[in-house]
PDB file of C-alpha atoms (C1' of nucleotides) in Angstrom:
ATOM      1  CA  MET A   1     -77.278 155.139 -88.708  1.00 69.00           C
ATOM      2  CA  PRO A   2     -75.540 151.869 -89.312  1.00 84.00           C
ATOM      3  CA  GLU A   3     -74.509 151.159 -92.884  1.00 88.00           C
ATOM      4  CA  LEU A   4     -72.253 148.378 -94.131  1.00 90.00           C
ATOM      5  CA  PRO A   5     -69.109 149.383 -92.203  1.00 89.00           C
ATOM      6  CA  GLU A   6     -70.972 149.798 -88.919  1.00 87.00           C
ATOM      7  CA  VAL A   7     -72.921 146.552 -89.333  1.00 89.00           C
ATOM      8  CA  GLU A   8     -69.694 144.746 -90.224  1.00 91.00           C
ATOM      9  CA  THR A   9     -68.150 146.124 -87.033  1.00 89.00           C
ATOM     10  CA  VAL A  10     -71.116 144.980 -84.956  1.00 90.00           C
ATOM     11  CA  LYS A  11     -70.908 141.540 -86.595  1.00 91.00           C
ATOM     12  CA  ARG A  12     -67.252 141.152 -85.685  1.00 91.00           C
ATOM     13  CA  THR A  13     -67.907 142.245 -82.116  1.00 91.00           C
ATOM     14  CA  LEU A  14     -70.827 139.863 -81.690  1.00 93.00           C
ATOM     15  CA  ASN A  15     -68.775 136.987 -83.072  1.00 94.00           C
ATOM     16  CA  GLN A  16     -66.333 137.563 -80.243  1.00 93.00           C
ATOM     17  CA  LEU A  17     -69.029 137.837 -77.600  1.00 94.00           C
ATOM     18  CA  ILE A  18     -71.922 135.447 -78.127  1.00 95.00           C
ATOM     19  CA  ILE A  19     -70.750 132.377 -80.071  1.00 96.00           C
ATOM     20  CA  GLY A  20     -71.669 129.158 -78.271  1.00 97.00           C
ATOM     21  CA  LYS A  21     -74.248 130.757 -76.024  1.00 98.00           C
ATOM     22  CA  THR A  22     -77.591 128.999 -75.666  1.00 98.00           C
ATOM     23  CA  VAL A  23     -80.875 130.894 -75.431  1.00 97.00           C
ATOM     24  CA  LYS A  24     -82.838 130.355 -72.244  1.00 97.00           C
ATOM     25  CA  HIS A  25     -85.707 132.598 -73.239  1.00 94.00           C
ATOM     26  CA  VAL A  26     -86.461 135.764 -75.170  1.00 95.00           C
ATOM     27  CA  GLU A  27     -88.320 138.716 -73.703  1.00 94.00           C
ATOM     28  CA  ILE A  28     -90.146 140.879 -76.218  1.00 93.00           C
ATOM     29  CA  ARG A  29     -91.181 144.253 -74.859  1.00 90.00           C
ATOM     30  CA  TRP A  30     -92.180 145.877 -78.152  1.00 88.00           C
ATOM     31  CA  PRO A  31     -93.681 143.234 -80.437  1.00 88.00           C
ATOM     32  CA  ASN A  32     -93.670 145.468 -83.530  1.00 87.00           C
ATOM     33  CA  ILE A  33     -89.924 144.846 -83.854  1.00 90.00           C
ATOM     34  CA  ILE A  34     -90.716 141.199 -84.652  1.00 90.00           C
ATOM     35  CA  LYS A  35     -91.833 140.929 -88.279  1.00 88.00           C
ATOM     36  CA  ARG A  36     -91.741 137.138 -88.578  1.00 89.00           C
ATOM     37  CA  PRO A  37     -93.354 134.905 -87.544  1.00 88.00           C
ATOM     38  CA  GLU A  38     -96.558 136.918 -87.576  1.00 82.00           C
ATOM     39  CA  ASP A  39     -97.329 135.783 -84.060  1.00 86.00           C
ATOM     40  CA  TRP A  40     -94.393 137.265 -82.122  1.00 88.00           C
ATOM     41  CA  ARG A  41     -94.990 134.835 -79.257  1.00 90.00           C
ATOM     42  CA  ARG A  42     -93.772 132.043 -81.511  1.00 90.00           C
ATOM     43  CA  PHE A  43     -90.506 133.955 -82.033  1.00 92.00           C
ATOM     44  CA  SER A  44     -89.590 133.470 -78.377  1.00 93.00           C
ATOM     45  CA  LYS A  45     -90.718 129.856 -78.282  1.00 92.00           C
ATOM     46  CA  ALA A  46     -88.758 128.942 -81.407  1.00 94.00           C
ATOM     47  CA  LEU A  47     -85.468 130.295 -80.066  1.00 95.00           C
ATOM     48  CA  ALA A  48     -85.568 128.734 -76.615  1.00 96.00           C
ATOM     49  CA  GLY A  49     -82.840 126.089 -76.373  1.00 97.00           C
ATOM     50  CA  GLU A  50     -81.076 127.176 -79.581  1.00 97.00           C
ATOM     51  CA  THR A  51     -77.312 127.818 -79.579  1.00 98.00           C
ATOM     52  CA  ILE A  52     -75.663 130.616 -81.594  1.00 97.00           C
ATOM     53  CA  HIS A  53     -73.019 129.289 -83.982  1.00 96.00           C
ATOM     54  CA  ARG A  54     -72.045 132.444 -85.835  1.00 94.00           C
ATOM     55  CA  VAL A  55     -73.162 135.894 -86.866  1.00 94.00           C
ATOM     56  CA  ARG A  56     -73.041 136.832 -90.536  1.00 93.00           C
ATOM     57  CA  ARG A  57     -73.778 139.997 -92.483  1.00 92.00           C
ATOM     58  CA  ARG A  58     -75.685 140.543 -95.744  1.00 92.00           C
ATOM     59  CA  GLY A  59     -75.852 144.184 -96.765  1.00 91.00           C
ATOM     60  CA  LYS A  60     -76.996 146.006 -93.650  1.00 90.00           C
ATOM     61  CA  PHE A  61     -78.626 142.896 -92.185  1.00 92.00           C
ATOM     62  CA  LEU A  62     -77.168 140.769 -89.403  1.00 92.00           C
ATOM     63  CA  LEU A  63     -77.830 137.022 -89.529  1.00 93.00           C
ATOM     64  CA  PHE A  64     -77.719 135.178 -86.229  1.00 95.00           C
ATOM     65  CA  CYS A  65     -77.227 131.516 -87.118  1.00 95.00           C
ATOM     66  CA  PHE A  66     -78.640 129.098 -84.551  1.00 96.00           C
ATOM     67  CA  ASP A  67     -78.924 125.286 -84.643  1.00 96.00           C
ATOM     68  CA  SER A  68     -82.052 125.154 -86.766  1.00 95.00           C
ATOM     69  CA  LYS A  69     -83.051 128.829 -87.060  1.00 94.00           C
ATOM     70  CA  VAL A  70     -81.674 132.036 -88.529  1.00 94.00           C
ATOM     71  CA  MET A  71     -82.607 135.415 -87.104  1.00 94.00           C
ATOM     72  CA  VAL A  72     -82.259 138.279 -89.549  1.00 92.00           C
ATOM     73  CA  SER A  73     -81.890 141.620 -87.787  1.00 92.00           C
ATOM     74  CA  HIS A  74     -81.826 145.142 -89.208  1.00 91.00           C
ATOM     75  CA  LEU A  75     -80.696 147.983 -86.948  1.00 90.00           C
ATOM     76  CA  ARG A  76     -82.216 150.723 -89.095  1.00 86.00           C
ATOM     77  CA  MET A  77     -81.131 154.050 -87.640  1.00 83.00           C
ATOM     78  CA  GLU A  78     -80.429 153.440 -83.993  1.00 83.00           C
ATOM     79  CA  GLY A  79     -80.611 149.750 -83.159  1.00 89.00           C
ATOM     80  CA  ARG A  80     -77.853 148.476 -80.871  1.00 90.00           C
ATOM     81  CA  TYR A  81     -76.866 145.174 -79.295  1.00 93.00           C
ATOM     82  CA  ARG A  82     -75.211 144.967 -75.921  1.00 92.00           C
ATOM     83  CA  LEU A  83     -74.099 141.913 -73.999  1.00 94.00           C
ATOM     84  CA  ALA A  84     -74.380 142.213 -70.227  1.00 94.00           C
ATOM     85  CA  ALA A  85     -75.220 140.272 -67.103  1.00 96.00           C
ATOM     86  CA  GLU A  86     -78.805 139.019 -67.176  1.00 95.00           C
ATOM     87  CA  ASN A  87     -79.774 141.318 -64.302  1.00 94.00           C
ATOM     88  CA  TYR A  88     -78.466 144.404 -66.088  1.00 92.00           C
ATOM     89  CA  PRO A  89     -81.136 147.109 -65.725  1.00 90.00           C
ATOM     90  CA  ALA A  90     -82.856 147.534 -69.089  1.00 88.00           C
ATOM     91  CA  ASP A  91     -84.144 151.026 -69.811  1.00 87.00           C
ATOM     92  CA  LYS A  92     -87.339 151.995 -71.634  1.00 84.00           C
ATOM     93  CA  HIS A  93     -85.637 151.851 -75.015  1.00 88.00           C
ATOM     94  CA  THR A  94     -84.677 148.206 -74.655  1.00 92.00           C
ATOM     95  CA  HIS A  95     -87.216 146.222 -76.658  1.00 91.00           C
ATOM     96  CA  VAL A  96     -85.898 142.673 -76.969  1.00 94.00           C
ATOM     97  CA  ILE A  97     -83.755 140.711 -74.500  1.00 95.00           C
ATOM     98  CA  PHE A  98     -82.146 137.347 -75.287  1.00 96.00           C
ATOM     99  CA  TYR A  99     -81.398 135.580 -72.011  1.00 97.00           C
ATOM    100  CA  PHE A 100     -78.684 132.919 -72.172  1.00 97.00           C
ATOM    101  CA  THR A 101     -78.136 129.858 -70.025  1.00 98.00           C
ATOM    102  CA  ASP A 102     -74.848 131.301 -68.687  1.00 97.00           C
ATOM    103  CA  HIS A 103     -76.681 134.179 -66.957  1.00 97.00           C
ATOM    104  CA  THR A 104     -75.676 136.770 -69.515  1.00 97.00           C
ATOM    105  CA  ALA A 105     -78.127 138.424 -71.883  1.00 96.00           C
ATOM    106  CA  LEU A 106     -78.085 140.245 -75.207  1.00 95.00           C
ATOM    107  CA  PHE A 107     -80.026 143.514 -75.020  1.00 94.00           C
ATOM    108  CA  TYR A 108     -81.516 145.047 -78.164  1.00 93.00           C
ATOM    109  CA  ARG A 109     -81.988 148.791 -77.656  1.00 90.00           C
ATOM    110  CA  ASP A 110     -83.571 151.026 -80.275  1.00 89.00           C
ATOM    111  CA  VAL A 111     -84.793 154.523 -79.436  1.00 87.00           C
ATOM    112  CA  ARG A 112     -86.735 154.917 -82.690  1.00 85.00           C
ATOM    113  CA  LYS A 113     -88.196 151.385 -82.587  1.00 87.00           C
ATOM    114  CA  PHE A 114     -87.463 151.175 -86.307  1.00 86.00           C
ATOM    115  CA  GLY A 115     -85.360 148.040 -86.265  1.00 89.00           C
ATOM    116  CA  THR A 116     -86.715 144.691 -87.466  1.00 91.00           C
ATOM    117  CA  MET A 117     -86.196 141.006 -86.683  1.00 92.00           C
ATOM    118  CA  HIS A 118     -87.245 138.081 -88.886  1.00 91.00           C
ATOM    119  CA  LEU A 119     -86.941 134.467 -87.827  1.00 92.00           C
ATOM    120  CA  PHE A 120     -86.557 131.686 -90.399  1.00 91.00           C
ATOM    121  CA  GLU A 121     -85.962 127.981 -90.483  1.00 92.00           C
ATOM    122  CA  LYS A 122     -82.296 127.558 -91.404  1.00 92.00           C
ATOM    123  CA  GLY A 123     -81.883 127.798 -95.161  1.00 89.00           C
ATOM    124  CA  GLU A 124     -85.178 129.419 -96.072  1.00 88.00           C
ATOM    125  CA  GLU A 125     -84.021 132.971 -95.306  1.00 89.00           C
ATOM    126  CA  TRP A 126     -82.413 133.578 -98.723  1.00 88.00           C
ATOM    127  CA  ALA A 127     -85.560 132.927-100.728  1.00 84.00           C
ATOM    128  CA  LEU A 128     -87.764 135.312 -98.746  1.00 84.00           C
ATOM    129  CA  LEU A 129     -87.905 138.964 -97.823  1.00 83.00           C
ATOM    130  CA  PRO A 130     -86.038 140.857 -96.547  1.00 88.00           C
ATOM    131  CA  LEU A 131     -82.952 139.134 -98.052  1.00 88.00           C
ATOM    132  CA  LYS A 132     -84.498 137.888-101.286  1.00 84.00           C
ATOM    133  CA  LYS A 133     -84.023 140.846-103.588  1.00 84.00           C
ATOM    134  CA  LEU A 134     -80.723 142.244-102.339  1.00 89.00           C
ATOM    135  CA  GLY A 135     -78.036 143.169-104.864  1.00 90.00           C
ATOM    136  CA  PRO A 136     -74.345 142.193-104.807  1.00 91.00           C
ATOM    137  CA  GLU A 137     -72.046 142.677-101.819  1.00 92.00           C
ATOM    138  CA  PRO A 138     -69.789 145.655-102.640  1.00 93.00           C
ATOM    139  CA  LEU A 139     -66.650 143.977-101.280  1.00 93.00           C
ATOM    140  CA  SER A 140     -67.180 140.742-103.191  1.00 92.00           C
ATOM    141  CA  PRO A 141     -66.419 139.757-106.812  1.00 92.00           C
ATOM    142  CA  ALA A 142     -70.138 139.875-107.545  1.00 91.00           C
ATOM    143  CA  PHE A 143     -69.890 143.665-107.562  1.00 93.00           C
ATOM    144  CA  SER A 144     -67.865 145.108-110.421  1.00 93.00           C
ATOM    145  CA  THR A 145     -67.750 148.003-112.854  1.00 94.00           C
ATOM    146  CA  ASP A 146     -69.720 145.749-115.183  1.00 92.00           C
ATOM    147  CA  SER A 147     -72.468 144.916-112.720  1.00 91.00           C
ATOM    148  CA  LEU A 148     -72.736 148.584-111.778  1.00 92.00           C
ATOM    149  CA  SER A 149     -72.942 149.607-115.445  1.00 91.00           C
ATOM    150  CA  ARG A 150     -75.741 147.156-116.057  1.00 90.00           C
ATOM    151  CA  ALA A 151     -77.669 148.452-113.057  1.00 90.00           C
ATOM    152  CA  CYS A 152     -77.208 152.046-114.192  1.00 91.00           C
ATOM    153  CA  ALA A 153     -78.221 151.335-117.769  1.00 88.00           C
ATOM    154  CA  GLY A 154     -81.584 149.947-116.774  1.00 77.00           C
ATOM    155  CA  THR A 155     -83.017 152.931-114.936  1.00 86.00           C
ATOM    156  CA  THR A 156     -83.989 156.538-115.387  1.00 84.00           C
ATOM    157  CA  ARG A 157     -83.441 157.326-111.724  1.00 87.00           C
ATOM    158  CA  VAL A 158     -80.790 159.673-110.417  1.00 89.00           C
ATOM    159  CA  VAL A 159     -77.587 158.027-109.241  1.00 91.00           C
ATOM    160  CA  LYS A 160     -78.025 158.801-105.543  1.00 90.00           C
ATOM    161  CA  THR A 161     -81.430 157.085-105.474  1.00 90.00           C
ATOM    162  CA  LEU A 162     -80.031 154.090-107.344  1.00 91.00           C
ATOM    163  CA  LEU A 163     -77.214 153.637-104.848  1.00 92.00           C
ATOM    164  CA  LEU A 164     -79.563 153.804-101.875  1.00 90.00           C
ATOM    165  CA  ASP A 165     -82.011 151.150-103.002  1.00 87.00           C
ATOM    166  CA  GLN A 166     -79.921 147.991-102.279  1.00 89.00           C
ATOM    167  CA  LYS A 167     -80.380 146.447-105.736  1.00 89.00           C
ATOM    168  CA  ALA A 168     -77.409 147.769-107.702  1.00 91.00           C
ATOM    169  CA  VAL A 169     -75.276 147.198-104.619  1.00 92.00           C
ATOM    170  CA  VAL A 170     -76.012 146.623-100.923  1.00 92.00           C
ATOM    171  CA  GLY A 171     -74.734 148.338 -97.814  1.00 91.00           C
ATOM    172  CA  LEU A 172     -74.809 151.990 -98.835  1.00 91.00           C
ATOM    173  CA  GLY A 173     -76.911 154.413 -96.811  1.00 89.00           C
ATOM    174  CA  ASN A 174     -77.037 158.172 -96.762  1.00 88.00           C
ATOM    175  CA  ILE A 175     -73.520 158.734 -95.407  1.00 88.00           C
ATOM    176  CA  TYR A 176     -71.518 156.440 -97.651  1.00 90.00           C
ATOM    177  CA  THR A 177     -73.550 157.239-100.754  1.00 90.00           C
ATOM    178  CA  ASP A 178     -72.708 160.935-100.374  1.00 91.00           C
ATOM    179  CA  GLU A 179     -69.066 160.146 -99.609  1.00 91.00           C
ATOM    180  CA  ALA A 180     -68.691 157.767-102.551  1.00 93.00           C
ATOM    181  CA  LEU A 181     -70.238 160.241-104.990  1.00 93.00           C
ATOM    182  CA  PHE A 182     -67.880 162.941-103.725  1.00 93.00           C
ATOM    183  CA  ARG A 183     -64.911 160.624-104.117  1.00 94.00           C
ATOM    184  CA  ALA A 184     -66.024 159.848-107.674  1.00 94.00           C
ATOM    185  CA  CYS A 185     -66.684 163.537-108.467  1.00 94.00           C
ATOM    186  CA  ILE A 186     -70.222 162.758-109.575  1.00 93.00           C
ATOM    187  CA  HIS A 187     -73.211 164.989-108.855  1.00 91.00           C
ATOM    188  CA  PRO A 188     -75.925 163.155-106.870  1.00 91.00           C
ATOM    189  CA  LEU A 189     -78.616 164.319-109.317  1.00 89.00           C
ATOM    190  CA  ARG A 190     -76.952 162.831-112.402  1.00 91.00           C
ATOM    191  CA  ARG A 191     -79.203 160.322-114.089  1.00 89.00           C
ATOM    192  CA  ALA A 192     -77.807 156.823-113.594  1.00 91.00           C
ATOM    193  CA  ASP A 193     -78.250 155.930-117.251  1.00 90.00           C
ATOM    194  CA  GLY A 194     -76.430 159.114-118.238  1.00 90.00           C
ATOM    195  CA  LEU A 195     -73.115 158.171-116.633  1.00 92.00           C
ATOM    196  CA  SER A 196     -70.233 157.462-118.980  1.00 92.00           C
ATOM    197  CA  GLY A 197     -68.158 154.290-118.818  1.00 92.00           C
ATOM    198  CA  VAL A 198     -65.328 156.214-117.214  1.00 93.00           C
ATOM    199  CA  GLU A 199     -67.638 157.692-114.599  1.00 93.00           C
ATOM    200  CA  THR A 200     -69.170 154.321-113.770  1.00 93.00           C
ATOM    201  CA  ALA A 201     -65.707 152.838-113.317  1.00 94.00           C
ATOM    202  CA  ARG A 202     -64.766 155.759-111.091  1.00 94.00           C
ATOM    203  CA  LEU A 203     -67.946 155.309-109.049  1.00 94.00           C
ATOM    204  CA  TYR A 204     -67.272 151.599-108.632  1.00 94.00           C
ATOM    205  CA  ARG A 205     -63.775 152.316-107.267  1.00 95.00           C
ATOM    206  CA  ALA A 206     -65.066 155.103-105.043  1.00 94.00           C
ATOM    207  CA  ILE A 207     -67.699 152.843-103.457  1.00 94.00           C
ATOM    208  CA  VAL A 208     -65.234 150.037-102.821  1.00 94.00           C
ATOM    209  CA  ASP A 209     -62.474 152.302-101.502  1.00 94.00           C
ATOM    210  CA  THR A 210     -64.814 154.289 -99.268  1.00 92.00           C
ATOM    211  CA  LEU A 211     -66.344 151.182 -97.715  1.00 92.00           C
ATOM    212  CA  ARG A 212     -62.984 149.398 -97.316  1.00 92.00           C
ATOM    213  CA  GLU A 213     -61.503 152.301 -95.442  1.00 91.00           C
ATOM    214  CA  ALA A 214     -64.588 152.757 -93.286  1.00 89.00           C
ATOM    215  CA  VAL A 215     -64.593 149.069 -92.347  1.00 89.00           C
ATOM    216  CA  ARG A 216     -60.907 149.328 -91.491  1.00 88.00           C
ATOM    217  CA  LEU A 217     -61.668 152.219 -89.154  1.00 83.00           C
ATOM    218  CA  GLY A 218     -64.626 150.516 -87.494  1.00 76.00           C
ATOM    219  CA  GLY A 219     -67.300 152.610 -89.212  1.00 74.00           C
ATOM    220  CA  SER A 220     -68.531 156.085 -88.360  1.00 67.00           C
ATOM    221  CA  THR A 221     -70.066 157.345 -85.162  1.00 63.00           C
ATOM    222  CA  VAL A 222     -72.361 160.147 -86.209  1.00 58.00           C
ATOM    223  CA  ARG A 223     -74.441 162.099 -83.675  1.00 52.00           C
ATOM    224  CA  THR A 224     -74.425 159.307 -81.075  1.00 47.00           C
ATOM    225  CA  PHE A 225     -71.677 159.886 -78.572  1.00 38.00           C
ATOM    226  CA  LYS A 226     -73.199 157.819 -75.805  1.00 37.00           C
ATOM    227  CA  ASN A 227     -72.230 154.529 -77.429  1.00 39.00           C
ATOM    228  CA  SER A 228     -72.207 152.386 -74.295  1.00 40.00           C
ATOM    229  CA  GLN A 229     -69.710 149.728 -75.313  1.00 48.00           C
ATOM    230  CA  GLY A 230     -67.179 152.527 -75.711  1.00 44.00           C
ATOM    231  CA  ARG A 231     -66.800 151.263 -79.215  1.00 51.00           C
ATOM    232  CA  MET A 232     -66.786 154.270 -81.494  1.00 58.00           C
ATOM    233  CA  GLY A 233     -65.958 154.240 -85.159  1.00 68.00           C
ATOM    234  CA  LEU A 234     -63.268 156.587 -86.428  1.00 64.00           C
ATOM    235  CA  PHE A 235     -64.391 157.126 -89.991  1.00 66.00           C
ATOM    236  CA  GLN A 236     -66.433 160.202 -89.076  1.00 64.00           C
ATOM    237  CA  GLN A 237     -63.124 162.074 -89.019  1.00 67.00           C
ATOM    238  CA  LYS A 238     -62.695 161.173 -92.678  1.00 73.00           C
ATOM    239  CA  LEU A 239     -66.034 162.465 -93.910  1.00 86.00           C
ATOM    240  CA  HIS A 240     -65.677 164.943 -96.769  1.00 90.00           C
ATOM    241  CA  VAL A 241     -69.281 166.008 -97.325  1.00 89.00           C
ATOM    242  CA  TYR A 242     -71.730 164.267 -94.973  1.00 86.00           C
ATOM    243  CA  GLY A 243     -72.771 166.594 -92.159  1.00 82.00           C
ATOM    244  CA  ARG A 244     -70.510 169.356 -93.513  1.00 85.00           C
ATOM    245  CA  GLU A 245     -73.061 171.749 -95.039  1.00 83.00           C
ATOM    246  CA  GLY A 246     -71.545 175.215 -95.388  1.00 85.00           C
ATOM    247  CA  LEU A 247     -68.036 174.065 -94.469  1.00 86.00           C
ATOM    248  CA  PRO A 248     -65.237 174.324 -97.036  1.00 90.00           C
ATOM    249  CA  CYS A 249     -64.678 171.381 -99.359  1.00 92.00           C
ATOM    250  CA  THR A 250     -61.546 169.499 -98.314  1.00 92.00           C
ATOM    251  CA  ARG A 251     -60.466 169.376-101.946  1.00 93.00           C
ATOM    252  CA  CYS A 252     -61.301 172.813-103.397  1.00 94.00           C
ATOM    253  CA  GLY A 253     -62.557 174.989-100.537  1.00 92.00           C
ATOM    254  CA  ALA A 254     -66.015 175.687-101.969  1.00 92.00           C
ATOM    255  CA  PRO A 255     -68.789 175.511 -99.357  1.00 90.00           C
ATOM    256  CA  ILE A 256     -70.465 172.091 -99.194  1.00 89.00           C
ATOM    257  CA  ARG A 257     -74.123 172.224-100.162  1.00 87.00           C
ATOM    258  CA  LYS A 258     -77.057 170.245 -98.840  1.00 85.00           C
ATOM    259  CA  ILE A 259     -80.098 169.463-100.982  1.00 85.00           C
ATOM    260  CA  LYS A 260     -82.934 166.947-101.010  1.00 83.00           C
ATOM    261  CA  VAL A 261     -82.790 163.976-103.337  1.00 86.00           C
ATOM    262  CA  GLY A 262     -85.705 161.580-103.217  1.00 82.00           C
ATOM    263  CA  GLY A 263     -86.560 162.963 -99.804  1.00 79.00           C
ATOM    264  CA  ARG A 264     -83.089 162.297 -98.379  1.00 83.00           C
ATOM    265  CA  GLY A 265     -80.695 164.969 -97.188  1.00 84.00           C
ATOM    266  CA  THR A 266     -77.824 164.988 -99.678  1.00 87.00           C
ATOM    267  CA  HIS A 267     -74.419 166.622 -99.281  1.00 89.00           C
ATOM    268  CA  PHE A 268     -72.060 167.448-102.125  1.00 90.00           C
ATOM    269  CA  CYS A 269     -69.422 169.880-103.349  1.00 92.00           C
ATOM    270  CA  PRO A 270     -70.897 172.147-106.062  1.00 91.00           C
ATOM    271  CA  GLU A 271     -67.445 172.540-107.655  1.00 92.00           C
ATOM    272  CA  CYS A 272     -65.915 169.067-107.468  1.00 93.00           C
ATOM    273  CA  GLN A 273     -69.187 167.369-108.344  1.00 92.00           C
ATOM    274  CA  LYS A 274     -70.306 169.658-111.158  1.00 85.00           C
ATOM    275  CA  GLY A 275     -71.255 167.911-114.339  1.00 69.00           C
ATOM    276  CA  GLY A 276     -74.595 167.936-116.114  1.00 55.00           C
ATOM    277  CA  THR A 277     -77.451 167.045-113.848  1.00 52.00           C
ATOM    278  CA  THR A 278     -79.317 165.839-116.906  1.00 47.00           C
ATOM    279  CA  LEU A 279     -82.647 167.385-116.050  1.00 41.00           C
TER     280      LEU A 279
ATOM    281  C1'  DA B   1     -95.103 143.606-116.083  1.00 91.02           C
ATOM    282  C1'  DG B   2     -92.403 146.239-113.728  1.00 91.02           C
ATOM    283  C1'  DG B   3     -90.426 150.586-112.611  1.00 91.02           C
ATOM    284  C1'  DG B   4     -91.216 154.641-109.923  1.00 91.02           C
ATOM    285  C1'  DA B   5     -93.322 157.441-106.475  1.00 91.02           C
ATOM    286  C1'  DT B   6     -95.639 157.632-102.032  1.00 91.02           C
ATOM    287  C1'  DA B   7     -97.176 156.132 -97.333  1.00 91.02           C
ATOM    288  C1'  DC B   8     -95.915 154.146 -93.210  1.00 91.02           C
ATOM    289  C1'  DT B   9     -93.340 152.959 -89.001  1.00 91.02           C
ATOM    290  C1'  DC B  10     -91.389 156.055 -84.438  1.00 91.02           C
ATOM    291  C1'  DG B  11     -89.658 159.380 -80.960  1.00 91.02           C
ATOM    292  C1'  DG B  12     -86.005 162.776 -80.105  1.00 91.02           C
ATOM    293  C1'  DC B  13     -85.316 167.168 -81.367  1.00 91.02           C
ATOM    294  C1'  DC B  14     -85.879 171.707 -83.365  1.00 91.02           C
ATOM    295  C1'  DG B  15     -88.175 176.040 -83.958  1.00 91.02           C
ATOM    296  C1'  DC B  16     -91.865 178.884 -82.840  1.00 91.02           C
TER     297       DC B  16
ATOM    298  C1'  DT C   1     -94.661 174.779 -71.559  1.00 91.02           C
ATOM    299  C1'  DG C   2     -96.785 173.042 -75.704  1.00 91.02           C
ATOM    300  C1'  DC C   3     -97.021 171.578 -80.336  1.00 91.02           C
ATOM    301  C1'  DG C   4     -96.359 170.712 -85.163  1.00 91.02           C
ATOM    302  C1'  DG C   5     -93.051 169.205 -88.349  1.00 91.02           C
ATOM    303  C1'  DC C   6     -88.809 166.873 -89.580  1.00 91.02           C
ATOM    304  C1'  DC C   7     -85.740 162.838 -90.144  1.00 91.02           C
ATOM    305  C1'  DG C   8     -84.801 158.144 -92.226  1.00 91.02           C
ATOM    306  C1'  DA C   9     -84.361 152.293 -94.126  1.00 91.02           C
ATOM    307  C1'  DG C  10     -86.928 149.293 -96.077  1.00 91.02           C
ATOM    308  C1'  DT C  11     -91.370 147.349 -97.248  1.00 91.02           C
ATOM    309  C1'  DA C  12     -96.227 147.662 -98.758  1.00 91.02           C
ATOM    310  C1'  DT C  13     -99.065 149.789-101.744  1.00 91.02           C
ATOM    311  C1'  DC C  14    -100.698 152.455-105.417  1.00 91.02           C
ATOM    312  C1'  DC C  15    -100.102 154.445-109.947  1.00 91.02           C
ATOM    313  C1'  DC C  16     -98.807 154.613-114.606  1.00 91.02           C
TER     314       DC C  16
END
DNA sequence: AGGGATACTCGGCCGC
DNA sequence: TGCGGCCGAGTATCCC
């Protein structure tokens, strides 16, 4: 499940592979992936003849910047891009194919069909969903202990839920939220507005450090070993709690526990992340 | 009004 | 072999 470090890795790879390519046509095999424009047929028409100038990232979204259009793509759990020859055999999980004028093609494959694509006129993407309401980038000056404190102060929700919702900070999903809370020694069920100043500062550092290291290692490859480009992240070897239910805590040896928080599987160390759950 | 909870999308996979 | 339930990111929708 791609979170900020994985999406950042994909962005860097795509910037090496598809810059300067011009779209010949787009084949849409599963129209539900296309969320904008409403008529998915117009998505293909609008991109024909457009050249890709760069790929950017905002939170977990990829932005493909064309001449006059911007395509905003979210991979959700299993979305993947692969560049190949245009006659590469697409399997049943390949839902969108961008054919280029140089006889290569970008294949979008997504087993769960959960991914989304929005197409905008260049410049209008920031004022509309899905980018409109996103919080600060965690690895930018816009995110700070102060901004995190303000976000925490304004809500009665538990801290894990706050971190997942992309308003206090973007880019965290289930894996890195659990890892950051472990690193900060904060229980996932603590109420956000109950965190002390010291704890908030610790959480800020933990988020930044966890994401920085994961980006450096090319993200995590969790439960998908058939990554076709051979490009596997290495951060999964650094996970302290995610996917480690029952295994000894790397810090204190206590067995890692798994609970549900807001419907999401949540991993934590019952010793290292003690502290009042304020409930 | 605006925060919070819930429904919805989807198919591989698990347990029975 | 079949089948129901689970998982999960983000948005739409409802509720308070």
